Amino acid sequence: MDKKQLVIIGSGPAGLAAAIYAGRAELHGLLLEKLSPGGQVLITDRVENYPGFPDGISGFELVDKMAAHAKKFGIEQRNDEVVSIERRDDALSISLAGEDNILTEAIIIATGATHRSLGVKGEKELTGKGVSYCATCDGPFFRDQVVAVVGGGDSAVQEAIFLTRFAKKVYLIHRRDELRATKVLQKKAFDNDSIELVWDSVVEEIIGADSVEAVRIRNKKTDQDSVLEVQGVFIFVGIQPNTGFVKGLVEMDEQGFIKTDEWMRTSEKGIYAAGDCRSKPLLQIVTAVSDGATAAFAVEHDLS
Ligand SMILES: Cc1cc2nc3c(=O)[nH]c(=O)nc-3n(C[C@H](O)[C@H](O)[C@H](O)COP(=O)(O)OP(=O)(O)OC[C@H]3O[C@@H](n4cnc5c(N)ncnc54)[C@H](O)[C@@H]3O)c2cc1C
């Protein structure tokens, strides 16, 4: 079986940056992606904090450029899902959801993270029927309607602002009495007349027969329940790493993010991790691409 020098798993910003650096280093590599290249950035309406784009850039356009850049440096790409990794003598063996296995000397895990759900009554049943985790994908369906956004971080606030382009009113429901989002985003939300902040409140239930009709919320300070009539609920309450397929193989923190050193090396020789799947303080595009570049550099260094 043909043995690769490097397999990069995931083609979000971290995987694409790793692919650019690996391609330029002329490593015999492969980039695996289970969906379309781009990762979470594909569902981000506008990116305003990536250096080099003072007027902001659409998420789609940004990752499209990154994917074209990776392609230019010639790394082989394949569409498949990695289900497990195991060590086989002096190589690492990758099992795919498709038929065959791949042997490689090194792996960069760049599988990112996915949204957390609230876990409340009605959420699962009404997902796709008014409950959404992607404002860019579903926002236009809520033209002139009333929606709720749940969360208080950058993603929640940014997407609440985006939704005011379509919805006539956006409730921003947050469990604390102040937002976690960066100050510039907070100011934009406070200045937006279509956004109403609902402080100290948690969603207890999403109500609706065939589609979302309302949310039942509880004020944590007064312990009182109330119902907000909405047609859509957008949930941005954090993310969890896509690392289940390497559980037990590499060291992780208590939330399942992979621990690395500053070269992106994990506890297992030959396996590196980059981007949102890695345990680190800031999960952003700029840190993901930095991790990807460092990981590919480390692979090149360690293999030689
Ligand atoms: C709504 C929203 C708005 C955001 N806004 C911003 C912003 O304005 N600025 C900013 O800097 N950051 C923003 N972020 C965060 C940013 O998108 C992430 O930090 C970044 O995408 C992380 O890149 P990544 O490559 O590590 O992972 P991801 O982007 O998550 O990409 C991981 C890729 O791996 C693939 N994959 C997963 N598991 C497997 C597997 N087993 N086999 C094969 N492929 C697999 C996935 O399909 C995916 O394509 C936002 C995120 C969201 C959700």
mmCIF file of C-alpha atoms and ligand atoms in Angstrom:
data_model
loop_
_atom_site.group_PDB
_atom_site.id
_atom_site.type_symbol
_atom_site.label_atom_id
_atom_site.label_comp_id
_atom_site.label_asym_id
_atom_site.label_seq_id
_atom_site.Cartn_x
_atom_site.Cartn_y
_atom_site.Cartn_z
ATOM 1 C CA MET A 1 0.000 0.000 0.000
ATOM 2 C CA ASP A 2 1.206 3.506 -0.915
ATOM 3 C CA LYS A 3 2.354 5.197 2.303
ATOM 4 C CA LYS A 4 1.817 8.949 2.614
ATOM 5 C CA GLN A 5 4.156 11.240 4.496
ATOM 6 C CA LEU A 6 1.274 13.312 5.834
ATOM 7 C CA VAL A 7 -2.506 13.110 6.027
ATOM 8 C CA ILE A 8 -4.407 16.232 7.082
ATOM 9 C CA ILE A 9 -7.894 15.509 8.411
ATOM 10 C CA GLY A 10 -10.380 18.345 7.902
ATOM 11 C CA SER A 11 -10.294 21.217 5.447
ATOM 12 C CA GLY A 12 -11.401 24.167 7.533
ATOM 13 C CA PRO A 13 -8.957 27.074 7.937
ATOM 14 C CA ALA A 14 -6.504 24.968 9.992
ATOM 15 C CA GLY A 15 -6.409 22.076 7.517
ATOM 16 C CA LEU A 16 -6.191 24.386 4.494
ATOM 17 C CA ALA A 17 -3.313 26.381 6.008
ATOM 18 C CA ALA A 18 -1.524 23.103 6.832
ATOM 19 C CA ALA A 19 -2.104 21.980 3.227
ATOM 20 C CA ILE A 20 -0.551 25.196 1.852
ATOM 21 C CA TYR A 21 2.560 24.783 4.022
ATOM 22 C CA ALA A 22 2.809 21.021 3.371
ATOM 23 C CA GLY A 23 2.362 21.560 -0.368
ATOM 24 C CA ARG A 24 5.084 24.183 -0.495
ATOM 25 C CA ALA A 25 7.370 21.860 1.511
ATOM 26 C CA GLU A 26 6.675 19.197 -1.151
ATOM 27 C CA LEU A 27 5.486 16.633 1.374
ATOM 28 C CA HIS A 28 3.707 13.635 -0.139
ATOM 29 C CA GLY A 29 0.396 14.502 1.458
ATOM 30 C CA LEU A 30 -3.354 14.025 1.389
ATOM 31 C CA LEU A 31 -6.134 16.303 2.630
ATOM 32 C CA LEU A 32 -9.286 14.488 3.774
ATOM 33 C CA GLU A 33 -12.636 16.222 4.230
ATOM 34 C CA LYS A 34 -15.994 14.644 4.942
ATOM 35 C CA LEU A 35 -18.089 17.618 3.699
ATOM 36 C CA SER A 36 -17.143 20.647 1.582
ATOM 37 C CA PRO A 37 -13.906 22.545 2.245
ATOM 38 C CA GLY A 38 -14.346 25.546 4.535
ATOM 39 C CA GLY A 39 -15.503 24.211 7.899
ATOM 40 C CA GLN A 40 -17.404 26.542 10.202
ATOM 41 C CA VAL A 41 -16.468 29.600 8.148
ATOM 42 C CA LEU A 42 -18.904 28.435 5.492
ATOM 43 C CA ILE A 43 -21.742 29.237 7.903
ATOM 44 C CA THR A 44 -20.308 32.619 8.949
ATOM 45 C CA ASP A 45 -21.951 35.533 7.247
ATOM 46 C CA ARG A 46 -19.224 38.135 7.584
ATOM 47 C CA VAL A 47 -15.705 37.939 8.957
ATOM 48 C CA GLU A 48 -14.485 41.292 10.226
ATOM 49 C CA ASN A 49 -11.441 40.314 12.251
ATOM 50 C CA TYR A 50 -9.252 38.403 9.814
ATOM 51 C CA PRO A 51 -6.184 40.506 8.990
ATOM 52 C CA GLY A 52 -5.960 41.859 5.472
ATOM 53 C CA PHE A 53 -9.665 42.573 4.949
ATOM 54 C CA PRO A 54 -10.356 45.984 6.517
ATOM 55 C CA ASP A 55 -13.890 46.055 5.061
ATOM 56 C CA GLY A 56 -14.612 42.489 6.157
ATOM 57 C CA ILE A 57 -15.153 39.531 3.861
ATOM 58 C CA SER A 58 -17.910 36.951 3.542
ATOM 59 C CA GLY A 59 -17.052 33.653 5.228
ATOM 60 C CA PHE A 60 -17.713 31.770 2.022
ATOM 61 C CA GLU A 61 -15.389 33.982 -0.020
ATOM 62 C CA LEU A 62 -12.601 33.771 2.557
ATOM 63 C CA VAL A 63 -12.505 29.965 2.674
ATOM 64 C CA ASP A 64 -13.001 29.739 -1.069
ATOM 65 C CA LYS A 65 -9.772 31.727 -1.434
ATOM 66 C CA MET A 66 -8.023 29.489 1.123
ATOM 67 C CA ALA A 67 -9.176 26.329 -0.694
ATOM 68 C CA ALA A 68 -7.963 27.691 -4.054
ATOM 69 C CA HIS A 69 -4.654 28.597 -2.413
ATOM 70 C CA ALA A 70 -4.249 25.039 -1.030
ATOM 71 C CA LYS A 71 -5.124 23.542 -4.415
ATOM 72 C CA LYS A 72 -2.464 25.671 -6.096
ATOM 73 C CA PHE A 73 0.288 23.984 -4.091
ATOM 74 C CA GLY A 74 -0.861 20.615 -5.291
ATOM 75 C CA ILE A 75 -1.818 18.566 -2.240
ATOM 76 C CA GLU A 76 -4.043 15.594 -3.134
ATOM 77 C CA GLN A 77 -7.595 16.002 -1.804
ATOM 78 C CA ARG A 78 -10.221 13.401 -1.065
ATOM 79 C CA ASN A 79 -13.782 13.445 0.207
ATOM 80 C CA ASP A 80 -14.187 10.929 3.027
ATOM 81 C CA GLU A 81 -14.737 10.720 6.765
ATOM 82 C CA VAL A 82 -12.093 9.422 9.145
ATOM 83 C CA VAL A 83 -13.599 7.006 11.661
ATOM 84 C CA SER A 84 -10.498 5.862 13.552
ATOM 85 C CA ILE A 85 -6.704 5.934 13.700
ATOM 86 C CA GLU A 86 -4.374 3.227 14.980
ATOM 87 C CA ARG A 87 -0.649 2.678 15.097
ATOM 88 C CA ARG A 88 0.616 -0.127 12.853
ATOM 89 C CA ASP A 89 4.355 -0.834 13.334
ATOM 90 C CA ASP A 90 6.174 2.296 12.178
ATOM 91 C CA ALA A 91 3.123 3.817 10.442
ATOM 92 C CA LEU A 92 -0.263 5.238 11.346
ATOM 93 C CA SER A 93 -3.314 3.611 9.808
ATOM 94 C CA ILE A 94 -6.402 5.701 9.097
ATOM 95 C CA SER A 95 -9.784 3.980 8.708
ATOM 96 C CA LEU A 96 -12.292 5.763 6.527
ATOM 97 C CA ALA A 97 -16.064 5.580 6.314
ATOM 98 C CA GLY A 98 -15.429 4.573 2.677
ATOM 99 C CA GLU A 99 -13.816 1.215 1.889
ATOM 100 C CA ASP A 100 -10.047 1.401 2.245
ATOM 101 C CA ASN A 101 -7.465 2.380 4.860
ATOM 102 C CA ILE A 102 -4.607 4.824 4.458
ATOM 103 C CA LEU A 103 -1.073 4.419 5.803
ATOM 104 C CA THR A 104 0.906 7.506 6.694
ATOM 105 C CA GLU A 105 3.939 8.645 8.632
ATOM 106 C CA ALA A 106 2.223 11.693 10.135
ATOM 107 C CA ILE A 107 -1.276 13.041 10.701
ATOM 108 C CA ILE A 108 -2.542 16.550 11.381
ATOM 109 C CA ILE A 109 -5.958 16.440 13.029
ATOM 110 C CA ALA A 110 -7.802 19.616 11.990
ATOM 111 C CA THR A 111 -11.363 18.430 12.485
ATOM 112 C CA GLY A 112 -12.582 21.567 14.254
ATOM 113 C CA ALA A 113 -15.692 21.679 16.340
ATOM 114 C CA THR A 114 -19.480 21.692 16.053
ATOM 115 C CA HIS A 115 -22.244 23.566 17.820
ATOM 116 C CA ARG A 116 -23.591 22.562 21.201
ATOM 117 C CA SER A 117 -27.292 22.091 21.585
ATOM 118 C CA LEU A 118 -29.406 23.377 24.482
ATOM 119 C CA GLY A 119 -30.859 19.983 25.245
ATOM 120 C CA VAL A 120 -34.340 21.371 25.957
ATOM 121 C CA LYS A 121 -37.763 20.010 25.104
ATOM 122 C CA GLY A 122 -38.746 20.724 21.499
ATOM 123 C CA GLU A 123 -35.208 21.482 20.274
ATOM 124 C CA LYS A 124 -34.567 18.214 18.480
ATOM 125 C CA GLU A 125 -38.108 17.847 17.134
ATOM 126 C CA LEU A 126 -38.125 21.399 15.703
ATOM 127 C CA THR A 127 -34.596 21.462 14.268
ATOM 128 C CA GLY A 128 -35.004 22.436 10.623
ATOM 129 C CA LYS A 129 -38.536 23.630 11.444
ATOM 130 C CA GLY A 130 -37.525 26.929 12.957
ATOM 131 C CA VAL A 131 -34.667 25.791 15.201
ATOM 132 C CA SER A 132 -31.316 26.525 13.560
ATOM 133 C CA TYR A 133 -27.608 26.689 14.361
ATOM 134 C CA CYS A 134 -26.717 28.690 11.244
ATOM 135 C CA ALA A 135 -28.013 32.213 10.659
ATOM 136 C CA THR A 136 -26.299 32.492 7.274
ATOM 137 C CA CYS A 137 -28.044 29.347 6.040
ATOM 138 C CA ASP A 138 -31.511 29.957 7.468
ATOM 139 C CA GLY A 139 -31.805 33.688 8.212
ATOM 140 C CA PRO A 140 -33.501 34.591 4.893
ATOM 141 C CA PHE A 141 -36.425 32.261 5.759
ATOM 142 C CA PHE A 142 -37.422 34.597 8.593
ATOM 143 C CA ARG A 143 -38.092 37.768 6.634
ATOM 144 C CA ASP A 144 -40.413 40.097 8.652
ATOM 145 C CA GLN A 145 -40.755 37.503 11.414
ATOM 146 C CA VAL A 146 -39.711 37.466 15.058
ATOM 147 C CA VAL A 147 -36.795 35.253 16.100
ATOM 148 C CA ALA A 148 -34.791 34.479 19.220
ATOM 149 C CA VAL A 149 -31.031 34.081 19.392
ATOM 150 C CA VAL A 150 -29.680 32.167 22.379
ATOM 151 C CA GLY A 151 -26.171 32.916 23.663
ATOM 152 C CA GLY A 152 -23.971 35.834 24.658
ATOM 153 C CA GLY A 153 -20.621 35.256 22.951
ATOM 154 C CA ASP A 154 -19.232 36.625 19.688
ATOM 155 C CA SER A 155 -21.096 34.171 17.467
ATOM 156 C CA ALA A 156 -24.484 34.811 19.110
ATOM 157 C CA VAL A 157 -24.178 38.586 18.992
ATOM 158 C CA GLN A 158 -22.733 38.675 15.486
ATOM 159 C CA GLU A 159 -25.447 36.420 14.127
ATOM 160 C CA ALA A 160 -28.191 38.337 15.989
ATOM 161 C CA ILE A 161 -27.024 41.497 14.212
ATOM 162 C CA PHE A 162 -26.999 39.630 10.890
ATOM 163 C CA LEU A 163 -30.549 38.343 11.462
ATOM 164 C CA THR A 164 -31.919 41.883 11.772
ATOM 165 C CA ARG A 165 -31.457 42.128 8.001
ATOM 166 C CA PHE A 166 -34.415 39.770 7.658
ATOM 167 C CA ALA A 167 -36.333 39.487 10.914
ATOM 168 C CA LYS A 168 -38.374 42.444 12.135
ATOM 169 C CA LYS A 169 -37.355 41.679 15.705
ATOM 170 C CA VAL A 170 -34.594 39.620 17.324
ATOM 171 C CA TYR A 171 -34.664 38.668 21.004
ATOM 172 C CA LEU A 172 -31.149 38.001 22.254
ATOM 173 C CA ILE A 173 -31.573 35.673 25.221
ATOM 174 C CA HIS A 174 -28.590 35.436 27.538
ATOM 175 C CA ARG A 175 -28.275 33.694 30.867
ATOM 176 C CA ARG A 176 -26.152 36.413 32.469
ATOM 177 C CA ASP A 177 -26.528 40.170 32.954
ATOM 178 C CA GLU A 178 -23.687 41.022 30.583
ATOM 179 C CA LEU A 179 -22.525 39.697 27.231
ATOM 180 C CA ARG A 180 -19.252 37.848 26.675
ATOM 181 C CA ALA A 181 -18.915 39.163 23.125
ATOM 182 C CA THR A 182 -16.199 41.664 22.198
ATOM 183 C CA LYS A 183 -17.058 45.295 22.972
ATOM 184 C CA VAL A 184 -17.355 46.383 19.336
ATOM 185 C CA LEU A 185 -20.014 43.728 18.706
ATOM 186 C CA GLN A 186 -21.829 44.571 21.945
ATOM 187 C CA LYS A 187 -22.054 48.211 20.903
ATOM 188 C CA LYS A 188 -23.466 47.246 17.508
ATOM 189 C CA ALA A 189 -26.113 45.085 19.200
ATOM 190 C CA PHE A 190 -27.062 47.761 21.762
ATOM 191 C CA ASP A 191 -27.346 50.354 18.969
ATOM 192 C CA ASN A 192 -29.588 48.120 16.858
ATOM 193 C CA ASP A 193 -33.271 48.949 17.436
ATOM 194 C CA SER A 194 -34.393 45.553 16.133
ATOM 195 C CA ILE A 195 -32.533 43.683 18.902
ATOM 196 C CA GLU A 196 -34.077 43.310 22.358
ATOM 197 C CA LEU A 197 -31.822 41.905 25.066
ATOM 198 C CA VAL A 198 -33.414 39.357 27.405
ATOM 199 C CA TRP A 199 -31.016 39.201 30.348
ATOM 200 C CA ASP A 200 -30.541 36.530 33.042
ATOM 201 C CA SER A 201 -32.752 34.092 31.188
ATOM 202 C CA VAL A 202 -32.528 30.510 30.010
ATOM 203 C CA VAL A 203 -34.666 28.719 27.446
ATOM 204 C CA GLU A 204 -36.654 25.946 29.102
ATOM 205 C CA GLU A 205 -38.686 24.769 26.116
ATOM 206 C CA ILE A 206 -39.170 25.424 22.423
ATOM 207 C CA ILE A 207 -42.866 25.267 21.647
ATOM 208 C CA GLY A 208 -44.533 24.374 18.350
ATOM 209 C CA ALA A 209 -46.522 21.683 16.595
ATOM 210 C CA ASP A 210 -45.050 21.587 13.056
ATOM 211 C CA SER A 211 -42.849 24.652 13.364
ATOM 212 C CA VAL A 212 -41.568 26.962 16.109
ATOM 213 C CA GLU A 213 -44.297 29.083 17.669
ATOM 214 C CA ALA A 214 -42.726 30.277 20.933
ATOM 215 C CA VAL A 215 -40.020 29.782 23.535
ATOM 216 C CA ARG A 216 -40.632 29.380 27.227
ATOM 217 C CA ILE A 217 -37.900 31.113 29.199
ATOM 218 C CA ARG A 218 -37.072 31.339 32.891
ATOM 219 C CA ASN A 219 -35.553 34.384 34.514
ATOM 220 C CA LYS A 220 -32.779 33.060 36.737
ATOM 221 C CA LYS A 221 -32.987 35.979 39.163
ATOM 222 C CA THR A 222 -36.760 36.020 39.702
ATOM 223 C CA ASP A 223 -37.337 32.340 38.847
ATOM 224 C CA GLN A 224 -40.359 33.420 36.790
ATOM 225 C CA ASP A 225 -41.384 31.744 33.539
ATOM 226 C CA SER A 226 -42.574 33.679 30.512
ATOM 227 C CA VAL A 227 -43.339 32.900 26.879
ATOM 228 C CA LEU A 228 -41.978 34.795 23.880
ATOM 229 C CA GLU A 229 -43.774 34.307 20.599
ATOM 230 C CA VAL A 230 -41.154 33.655 17.918
ATOM 231 C CA GLN A 231 -41.041 31.810 14.617
ATOM 232 C CA GLY A 232 -37.355 30.959 14.748
ATOM 233 C CA VAL A 233 -34.743 30.068 17.377
ATOM 234 C CA PHE A 234 -31.044 30.376 16.585
ATOM 235 C CA ILE A 235 -28.765 28.650 19.082
ATOM 236 C CA PHE A 236 -25.127 29.729 19.648
ATOM 237 C CA VAL A 237 -24.144 28.372 23.051
ATOM 238 C CA GLY A 238 -20.669 27.090 22.400
ATOM 239 C CA ILE A 239 -19.011 24.273 20.600
ATOM 240 C CA GLN A 240 -17.657 20.795 21.154
ATOM 241 C CA PRO A 241 -14.545 19.364 19.483
ATOM 242 C CA ASN A 242 -14.841 16.742 16.727
ATOM 243 C CA THR A 243 -12.330 14.442 18.382
ATOM 244 C CA GLY A 244 -14.359 11.338 19.284
ATOM 245 C CA PHE A 245 -12.502 9.223 16.713
ATOM 246 C CA VAL A 246 -9.168 9.650 18.564
ATOM 247 C CA LYS A 247 -10.467 9.281 22.117
ATOM 248 C CA GLY A 248 -8.014 7.155 24.078
ATOM 249 C CA LEU A 249 -5.277 7.585 21.469
ATOM 250 C CA VAL A 250 -4.172 11.152 22.207
ATOM 251 C CA GLU A 251 -4.323 13.131 25.428
ATOM 252 C CA MET A 252 -7.299 15.507 25.747
ATOM 253 C CA ASP A 253 -8.612 18.028 28.254
ATOM 254 C CA GLU A 254 -11.807 17.334 30.188
ATOM 255 C CA GLN A 255 -13.948 18.736 27.354
ATOM 256 C CA GLY A 256 -12.321 16.573 24.691
ATOM 257 C CA PHE A 257 -10.062 19.210 23.129
ATOM 258 C CA ILE A 258 -6.692 17.721 22.120
ATOM 259 C CA LYS A 259 -3.660 18.775 24.143
ATOM 260 C CA THR A 260 -0.526 19.746 22.181
ATOM 261 C CA ASP A 261 2.826 21.385 22.712
ATOM 262 C CA GLU A 262 3.685 24.622 20.898
ATOM 263 C CA TRP A 263 4.732 22.636 17.817
ATOM 264 C CA MET A 264 1.181 21.171 17.728
ATOM 265 C CA ARG A 265 2.528 17.717 18.637
ATOM 266 C CA THR A 266 0.071 15.558 20.576
ATOM 267 C CA SER A 267 0.957 12.902 23.131
ATOM 268 C CA GLU A 268 1.145 10.308 20.301
ATOM 269 C CA LYS A 269 4.244 10.348 18.086
ATOM 270 C CA GLY A 270 3.463 11.396 14.520
ATOM 271 C CA ILE A 271 0.057 12.887 15.390
ATOM 272 C CA TYR A 272 -0.406 16.665 15.473
ATOM 273 C CA ALA A 273 -3.530 18.758 16.103
ATOM 274 C CA ALA A 274 -4.447 22.214 14.815
ATOM 275 C CA GLY A 275 -7.364 24.623 15.034
ATOM 276 C CA ASP A 276 -10.579 24.424 17.047
ATOM 277 C CA CYS A 277 -10.120 20.744 17.967
ATOM 278 C CA ARG A 278 -7.047 21.739 20.015
ATOM 279 C CA SER A 279 -7.084 22.865 23.646
ATOM 280 C CA LYS A 280 -6.264 26.605 23.552
ATOM 281 C CA PRO A 281 -7.666 29.935 24.706
ATOM 282 C CA LEU A 282 -8.838 31.507 21.414
ATOM 283 C CA LEU A 283 -10.855 29.587 18.816
ATOM 284 C CA GLN A 284 -10.773 31.799 15.738
ATOM 285 C CA ILE A 285 -9.803 31.654 12.073
ATOM 286 C CA VAL A 286 -6.566 33.526 12.667
ATOM 287 C CA THR A 287 -5.420 31.068 15.362
ATOM 288 C CA ALA A 288 -6.611 28.068 13.312
ATOM 289 C CA VAL A 289 -4.466 29.036 10.316
ATOM 290 C CA SER A 290 -1.533 29.735 12.610
ATOM 291 C CA ASP A 291 -1.876 26.263 14.159
ATOM 292 C CA GLY A 292 -2.147 24.649 10.719
ATOM 293 C CA ALA A 293 1.024 26.339 9.495
ATOM 294 C CA THR A 294 2.926 25.405 12.665
ATOM 295 C CA ALA A 295 1.754 21.788 12.507
ATOM 296 C CA ALA A 296 2.853 21.363 8.873
ATOM 297 C CA PHE A 297 6.201 22.976 9.713
ATOM 298 C CA ALA A 298 6.592 20.577 12.655
ATOM 299 C CA VAL A 299 5.803 17.564 10.456
ATOM 300 C CA GLU A 300 8.400 18.663 7.903
ATOM 301 C CA HIS A 301 10.929 19.223 10.703
ATOM 302 C CA ASP A 302 10.223 15.916 12.480
ATOM 303 C CA LEU A 303 10.197 13.774 9.305
ATOM 304 C CA SER A 304 13.547 15.118 8.216
HETATM 305 C C1 LIG B 1 -21.440 31.226 13.392
HETATM 306 C C2 LIG B 1 -19.943 31.350 13.543
HETATM 307 C C3 LIG B 1 -19.328 32.579 13.334
HETATM 308 C C4 LIG B 1 -17.939 32.717 13.455
HETATM 309 N N1 LIG B 1 -17.359 33.925 13.213
HETATM 310 C C5 LIG B 1 -16.005 34.053 13.243
HETATM 311 C C6 LIG B 1 -15.374 35.294 12.908
HETATM 312 O O1 LIG B 1 -16.035 36.279 12.575
HETATM 313 N N2 LIG B 1 -14.017 35.354 12.985
HETATM 314 C C7 LIG B 1 -13.241 34.292 13.345
HETATM 315 O O2 LIG B 1 -12.020 34.416 13.358
HETATM 316 N N3 LIG B 1 -13.813 33.102 13.666
HETATM 317 C C8 LIG B 1 -15.176 32.956 13.625
HETATM 318 N N4 LIG B 1 -15.758 31.759 13.945
HETATM 319 C C9 LIG B 1 -14.870 30.649 14.400
HETATM 320 C C10 LIG B 1 -14.122 30.006 13.229
HETATM 321 O O3 LIG B 1 -15.068 29.668 12.226
HETATM 322 C C11 LIG B 1 -13.352 28.780 13.701
HETATM 323 O O4 LIG B 1 -12.472 29.152 14.720
HETATM 324 C C12 LIG B 1 -12.564 28.134 12.560
HETATM 325 O O5 LIG B 1 -13.416 27.765 11.507
HETATM 326 C C13 LIG B 1 -11.812 26.907 13.048
HETATM 327 O O6 LIG B 1 -11.192 26.298 11.961
HETATM 328 P P1 LIG B 1 -10.782 24.760 11.982
HETATM 329 O O7 LIG B 1 -10.136 24.488 10.673
HETATM 330 O O8 LIG B 1 -10.032 24.448 13.212
HETATM 331 O O9 LIG B 1 -12.147 23.943 12.115
HETATM 332 P P2 LIG B 1 -13.500 23.919 11.285
HETATM 333 O O10 LIG B 1 -13.748 25.213 10.631
HETATM 334 O O11 LIG B 1 -14.505 23.397 12.246
HETATM 335 O O12 LIG B 1 -13.225 22.823 10.145
HETATM 336 C C14 LIG B 1 -13.080 21.450 10.448
HETATM 337 C C15 LIG B 1 -13.325 20.604 9.204
HETATM 338 O O13 LIG B 1 -13.065 19.235 9.505
HETATM 339 C C16 LIG B 1 -14.048 18.416 8.900
HETATM 340 N N5 LIG B 1 -14.139 17.159 9.654
HETATM 341 C C17 LIG B 1 -14.571 16.992 10.934
HETATM 342 N N6 LIG B 1 -14.488 15.707 11.318
HETATM 343 C C18 LIG B 1 -13.990 15.020 10.256
HETATM 344 C C19 LIG B 1 -13.660 13.650 10.019
HETATM 345 N N7 LIG B 1 -13.809 12.725 10.986
HETATM 346 N N8 LIG B 1 -13.185 13.266 8.803
HETATM 347 C C20 LIG B 1 -13.019 14.217 7.810
HETATM 348 N N9 LIG B 1 -13.301 15.529 7.968
HETATM 349 C C21 LIG B 1 -13.764 15.928 9.183
HETATM 350 C C22 LIG B 1 -15.310 19.256 8.995
HETATM 351 O O14 LIG B 1 -16.286 18.838 8.048
HETATM 352 C C23 LIG B 1 -14.776 20.665 8.726
HETATM 353 O O15 LIG B 1 -14.803 20.990 7.347
HETATM 354 C C24 LIG B 1 -17.141 31.578 13.806
HETATM 355 C C25 LIG B 1 -17.764 30.333 14.001
HETATM 356 C C26 LIG B 1 -19.142 30.217 13.854
HETATM 357 C C27 LIG B 1 -19.788 28.863 14.058
#
